Amino acid sequence: MTILHIDSSITGEQSASRAISKAVVDQLHGAAPDAQVVHRDLVAEPLPHLTLDAFADSSVVEEFLAADTVVIGAPMYNFTLPTQLKAWLDRILVAGKTFRYTEAGPEGLAGGKRVIIALARGGYYNAGSPASALEHLETYLTGVFGFIGIRPEFVAADGLNLGAEQRESSVKQALGETVRLAA
Ligand SMILES: Cc1cc2nc3c(=O)[nH]c(=O)nc-3n(C[C@H](O)[C@H](O)[C@H](O)COP(=O)(O)O)c2cc1C
């Protein structure tokens, strides 16, 4: 079994999404000690913006396809995902590898893989709240992975910019949820 661990937060040691994604990986690895863990830090080693030339290199999508489980740390920046994570997704959505167009419409080809996403957001974006229209992180990732045949599982720490106490309890609650995810 191979676990691909992706991080995209720019905040280093302070990062909530990194702490939560690591907790998920640690739980999964604890339950399957023989698993191989591949860590791709998109901030330490960023992928360039997509260009046509970049399609010649399929190493990123092959690494994704080879993984049984993918754990992604995804912070919200400016209501959506970090550009570093977008550059990675730009290499994952590849016609003929992770999806194809059929007469009946697009078909996802990457099903059968588990994708767990650790979200970290400064505010709250609950359905029906005034801010919900600005939620382009969880909704986007749900749509993109759905397009390639995967229903991602989310663990979220929210309200992280609403005070130290709120941040601490939100991260603690998300870390607790990682136990359930790995069970
Ligand atoms: C550059 C930047 C932009 C941000 N934009 C938003 C935003 O649009 N909405 C929000 O709820 N939080 C926003 N935040 C707060 C982050 O989502 C929050 O700090 C979270 O902890 C980031 O994840 P991380 O700790 O893994 O870096 C922003 C933070 C940064 C650094």
Short mmCIF file of C-alpha atoms and ligand atoms in Angstrom, two decimals:
data_model
loop_
_atom_site.label_atom_id
_atom_site.label_comp_id
_atom_site.label_asym_id
_atom_site.label_seq_id
_atom_site.Cartn_x
_atom_site.Cartn_y
_atom_site.Cartn_z
CA MET A 1 0.00 0.00 0.00
CA THR A 2 1.21 3.49 -0.85
CA ILE A 3 0.10 6.69 0.89
CA LEU A 4 0.74 9.91 -1.00
CA HIS A 5 0.91 12.87 1.40
CA ILE A 6 0.51 16.31 -0.17
CA ASP A 7 0.99 19.62 1.70
CA SER A 8 0.36 23.10 0.36
CA SER A 9 0.30 25.51 3.32
CA ILE A 10 2.78 28.40 3.25
CA THR A 11 2.76 28.81 7.04
CA GLY A 12 5.25 26.10 7.97
CA GLU A 13 5.31 25.08 11.64
CA GLN A 14 2.21 27.21 12.36
CA SER A 15 0.12 25.41 9.76
CA ALA A 16 -3.11 23.77 10.86
CA SER A 17 -3.62 21.86 7.59
CA ARG A 18 -0.10 20.43 7.84
CA ALA A 19 -0.67 19.29 11.42
CA ILE A 20 -3.98 17.64 10.48
CA SER A 21 -2.76 16.02 7.25
CA LYS A 22 0.24 14.63 9.19
CA ALA A 23 -2.08 13.25 11.89
CA VAL A 24 -4.15 11.48 9.21
CA VAL A 25 -1.03 9.98 7.65
CA ASP A 26 0.33 8.93 11.05
CA GLN A 27 -2.97 7.21 11.87
CA LEU A 28 -3.07 5.41 8.51
CA HIS A 29 0.57 4.42 8.77
CA GLY A 30 0.05 3.17 12.33
CA ALA A 31 -2.74 0.92 11.08
CA ALA A 32 -0.65 -0.28 8.11
CA PRO A 33 3.04 -0.15 9.14
CA ASP A 34 4.16 -1.73 5.86
CA ALA A 35 2.68 1.12 3.83
CA GLN A 36 5.07 3.29 1.88
CA VAL A 37 4.58 7.02 2.53
CA VAL A 38 5.55 9.52 -0.17
CA HIS A 39 5.51 13.15 0.99
CA ARG A 40 5.22 15.87 -1.64
CA ASP A 41 5.60 19.35 -0.12
CA LEU A 42 4.32 21.74 -2.77
CA VAL A 43 5.77 24.76 -0.96
CA ALA A 44 9.27 23.39 -0.35
CA GLU A 45 9.33 22.08 -3.92
CA PRO A 46 6.74 24.00 -5.93
CA LEU A 47 5.55 22.87 -9.33
CA PRO A 48 5.64 25.66 -11.92
CA HIS A 49 2.43 27.06 -13.43
CA LEU A 50 1.03 24.75 -16.07
CA THR A 51 2.39 25.16 -19.59
CA LEU A 52 1.84 23.03 -22.68
CA ASP A 53 5.40 21.72 -22.30
CA ALA A 54 4.54 20.45 -18.82
CA PHE A 55 2.19 17.84 -20.34
CA ALA A 56 5.26 16.00 -21.63
CA ASP A 57 6.13 15.08 -18.03
CA SER A 58 3.59 12.65 -16.58
CA SER A 59 5.52 11.91 -13.37
CA VAL A 60 3.08 13.79 -11.09
CA VAL A 61 -0.04 12.03 -12.38
CA GLU A 62 1.76 8.65 -12.35
CA GLU A 63 2.72 9.23 -8.71
CA PHE A 64 -0.94 10.03 -7.96
CA LEU A 65 -2.22 6.96 -9.83
CA ALA A 66 0.26 4.70 -8.04
CA ALA A 67 -1.06 5.72 -4.60
CA ASP A 68 -3.80 3.75 -2.86
CA THR A 69 -4.58 6.60 -0.47
CA VAL A 70 -3.91 10.30 -0.95
CA VAL A 71 -3.90 12.71 2.01
CA ILE A 72 -3.96 16.41 1.16
CA GLY A 73 -3.44 19.43 3.41
CA ALA A 74 -5.55 22.19 1.88
CA PRO A 75 -5.67 25.64 3.54
CA MET A 76 -8.12 28.28 2.35
CA TYR A 77 -6.39 31.32 0.88
CA ASN A 78 -8.55 34.04 -0.60
CA PHE A 79 -11.60 31.79 -0.56
CA THR A 80 -10.00 28.98 -2.52
CA LEU A 81 -6.99 26.67 -2.68
CA PRO A 82 -3.31 27.75 -2.69
CA THR A 83 -1.86 28.21 -6.17
CA GLN A 84 0.71 25.53 -5.29
CA LEU A 85 -2.08 22.98 -4.94
CA LYS A 86 -3.76 24.20 -8.13
CA ALA A 87 -0.50 23.59 -10.03
CA TRP A 88 -0.52 19.99 -8.72
CA LEU A 89 -4.18 19.48 -9.68
CA ASP A 90 -3.39 20.87 -13.14
CA ARG A 91 -1.12 17.84 -13.57
CA ILE A 92 -3.62 15.36 -12.12
CA LEU A 93 -6.53 16.16 -14.43
CA VAL A 94 -5.22 14.44 -17.53
CA ALA A 95 -7.53 13.21 -20.29
CA GLY A 96 -6.94 9.53 -20.95
CA LYS A 97 -5.35 8.97 -17.53
CA THR A 98 -7.73 10.24 -14.84
CA PHE A 99 -10.82 10.97 -16.98
CA ARG A 100 -12.07 10.53 -20.50
CA TYR A 101 -14.86 11.93 -22.62
CA THR A 102 -17.45 9.44 -23.81
CA GLU A 103 -20.63 9.83 -25.85
CA ALA A 104 -22.49 9.84 -22.54
CA GLY A 105 -20.28 12.62 -21.15
CA PRO A 106 -17.11 12.73 -19.06
CA GLU A 107 -16.11 9.63 -17.12
CA GLY A 108 -13.73 9.49 -14.15
CA LEU A 109 -10.94 6.90 -14.39
CA ALA A 110 -9.28 7.30 -10.98
CA GLY A 111 -11.92 5.62 -8.80
CA GLY A 112 -10.97 3.02 -6.23
CA LYS A 113 -8.56 5.35 -4.51
CA ARG A 114 -9.15 6.97 -1.12
CA VAL A 115 -8.60 10.73 -0.95
CA ILE A 116 -8.67 12.42 2.47
CA ILE A 117 -8.44 16.20 2.59
CA ALA A 118 -7.50 18.25 5.67
CA LEU A 119 -9.14 21.66 5.29
CA ALA A 120 -8.10 24.72 7.32
CA ARG A 121 -10.22 27.86 7.04
CA GLY A 122 -10.05 31.17 8.89
CA GLY A 123 -13.83 31.67 8.91
CA TYR A 124 -17.05 29.68 8.70
CA TYR A 125 -18.79 28.85 5.44
CA ASN A 126 -21.71 26.69 6.56
CA ALA A 127 -24.48 26.13 4.03
CA GLY A 128 -27.00 28.95 4.30
CA SER A 129 -24.57 31.36 6.00
CA PRO A 130 -23.83 34.72 4.31
CA ALA A 131 -20.24 33.59 3.61
CA SER A 132 -21.21 30.29 1.98
CA ALA A 133 -21.20 31.85 -1.51
CA LEU A 134 -17.45 32.47 -1.06
CA GLU A 135 -16.60 28.84 -0.29
CA HIS A 136 -14.52 27.77 -3.28
CA LEU A 137 -12.21 25.32 -1.53
CA GLU A 138 -14.26 22.32 -0.35
CA THR A 139 -16.78 22.80 -3.19
CA TYR A 140 -14.01 22.99 -5.79
CA LEU A 141 -12.12 19.97 -4.46
CA THR A 142 -15.36 17.95 -4.26
CA GLY A 143 -16.11 18.81 -7.90
CA VAL A 144 -12.62 18.21 -9.23
CA PHE A 145 -12.14 14.83 -7.54
CA GLY A 146 -15.71 13.85 -8.43
CA PHE A 147 -14.85 14.57 -12.06
CA ILE A 148 -12.09 11.94 -11.96
CA GLY A 149 -14.25 9.40 -10.12
CA ILE A 150 -13.36 10.01 -6.48
CA ARG A 151 -15.54 11.14 -3.59
CA PRO A 152 -13.08 12.81 -1.21
CA GLU A 153 -13.42 12.61 2.58
CA PHE A 154 -12.90 15.85 4.47
CA VAL A 155 -11.68 16.69 7.94
CA ALA A 156 -11.99 20.41 8.61
CA ALA A 157 -10.68 22.95 11.11
CA ASP A 158 -12.76 26.12 10.77
CA GLY A 159 -12.89 29.55 12.37
CA LEU A 160 -9.11 29.56 12.77
CA ASN A 161 -8.78 33.34 12.51
CA LEU A 162 -11.45 34.06 15.14
CA GLY A 163 -9.14 34.00 18.15
CA ALA A 164 -6.52 31.76 19.73
CA GLU A 165 -9.03 29.83 21.82
CA GLN A 166 -11.26 29.06 18.84
CA ARG A 167 -8.23 28.05 16.78
CA GLU A 168 -6.99 25.68 19.46
CA SER A 169 -10.35 23.96 19.96
CA SER A 170 -11.04 23.71 16.22
CA VAL A 171 -7.67 22.11 15.47
CA LYS A 172 -8.06 19.78 18.47
CA GLN A 173 -11.48 18.65 17.24
CA ALA A 174 -10.12 18.03 13.71
CA LEU A 175 -7.15 16.07 15.10
CA GLY A 176 -9.63 13.93 17.05
CA GLU A 177 -11.57 13.24 13.85
CA THR A 178 -8.45 11.84 12.20
CA VAL A 179 -8.74 8.81 14.51
CA ARG A 180 -12.21 8.07 13.11
CA LEU A 181 -10.99 8.56 9.52
CA ALA A 182 -8.21 6.03 9.90
CA ALA A 183 -10.39 3.46 11.68
C1 LIG B 1 -2.75 34.51 2.42
C2 LIG B 1 -3.91 34.06 3.26
C3 LIG B 1 -5.19 34.20 2.78
C4 LIG B 1 -6.27 33.76 3.54
N1 LIG B 1 -7.53 33.87 3.04
C5 LIG B 1 -8.58 33.37 3.76
C6 LIG B 1 -9.91 33.43 3.24
O1 LIG B 1 -10.16 33.88 2.14
N2 LIG B 1 -10.90 32.93 3.99
C7 LIG B 1 -10.69 32.36 5.22
O2 LIG B 1 -11.63 31.88 5.84
N3 LIG B 1 -9.44 32.30 5.73
C8 LIG B 1 -8.40 32.80 5.03
N4 LIG B 1 -7.13 32.74 5.54
C9 LIG B 1 -6.93 32.09 6.85
C10 LIG B 1 -6.47 30.66 6.67
O3 LIG B 1 -7.42 29.87 5.99
C11 LIG B 1 -6.15 30.07 8.03
O4 LIG B 1 -5.13 30.84 8.62
C12 LIG B 1 -5.71 28.62 7.96
O5 LIG B 1 -5.16 28.27 9.23
C13 LIG B 1 -4.70 28.40 6.86
O6 LIG B 1 -4.23 27.05 6.89
P1 LIG B 1 -2.75 26.73 7.39
O7 LIG B 1 -2.75 27.04 8.87
O8 LIG B 1 -2.56 25.30 7.10
O9 LIG B 1 -1.81 27.63 6.61
C14 LIG B 1 -6.04 33.18 4.81
C15 LIG B 1 -4.73 33.05 5.28
C16 LIG B 1 -3.67 33.47 4.51
C17 LIG B 1 -2.27 33.29 5.04
#
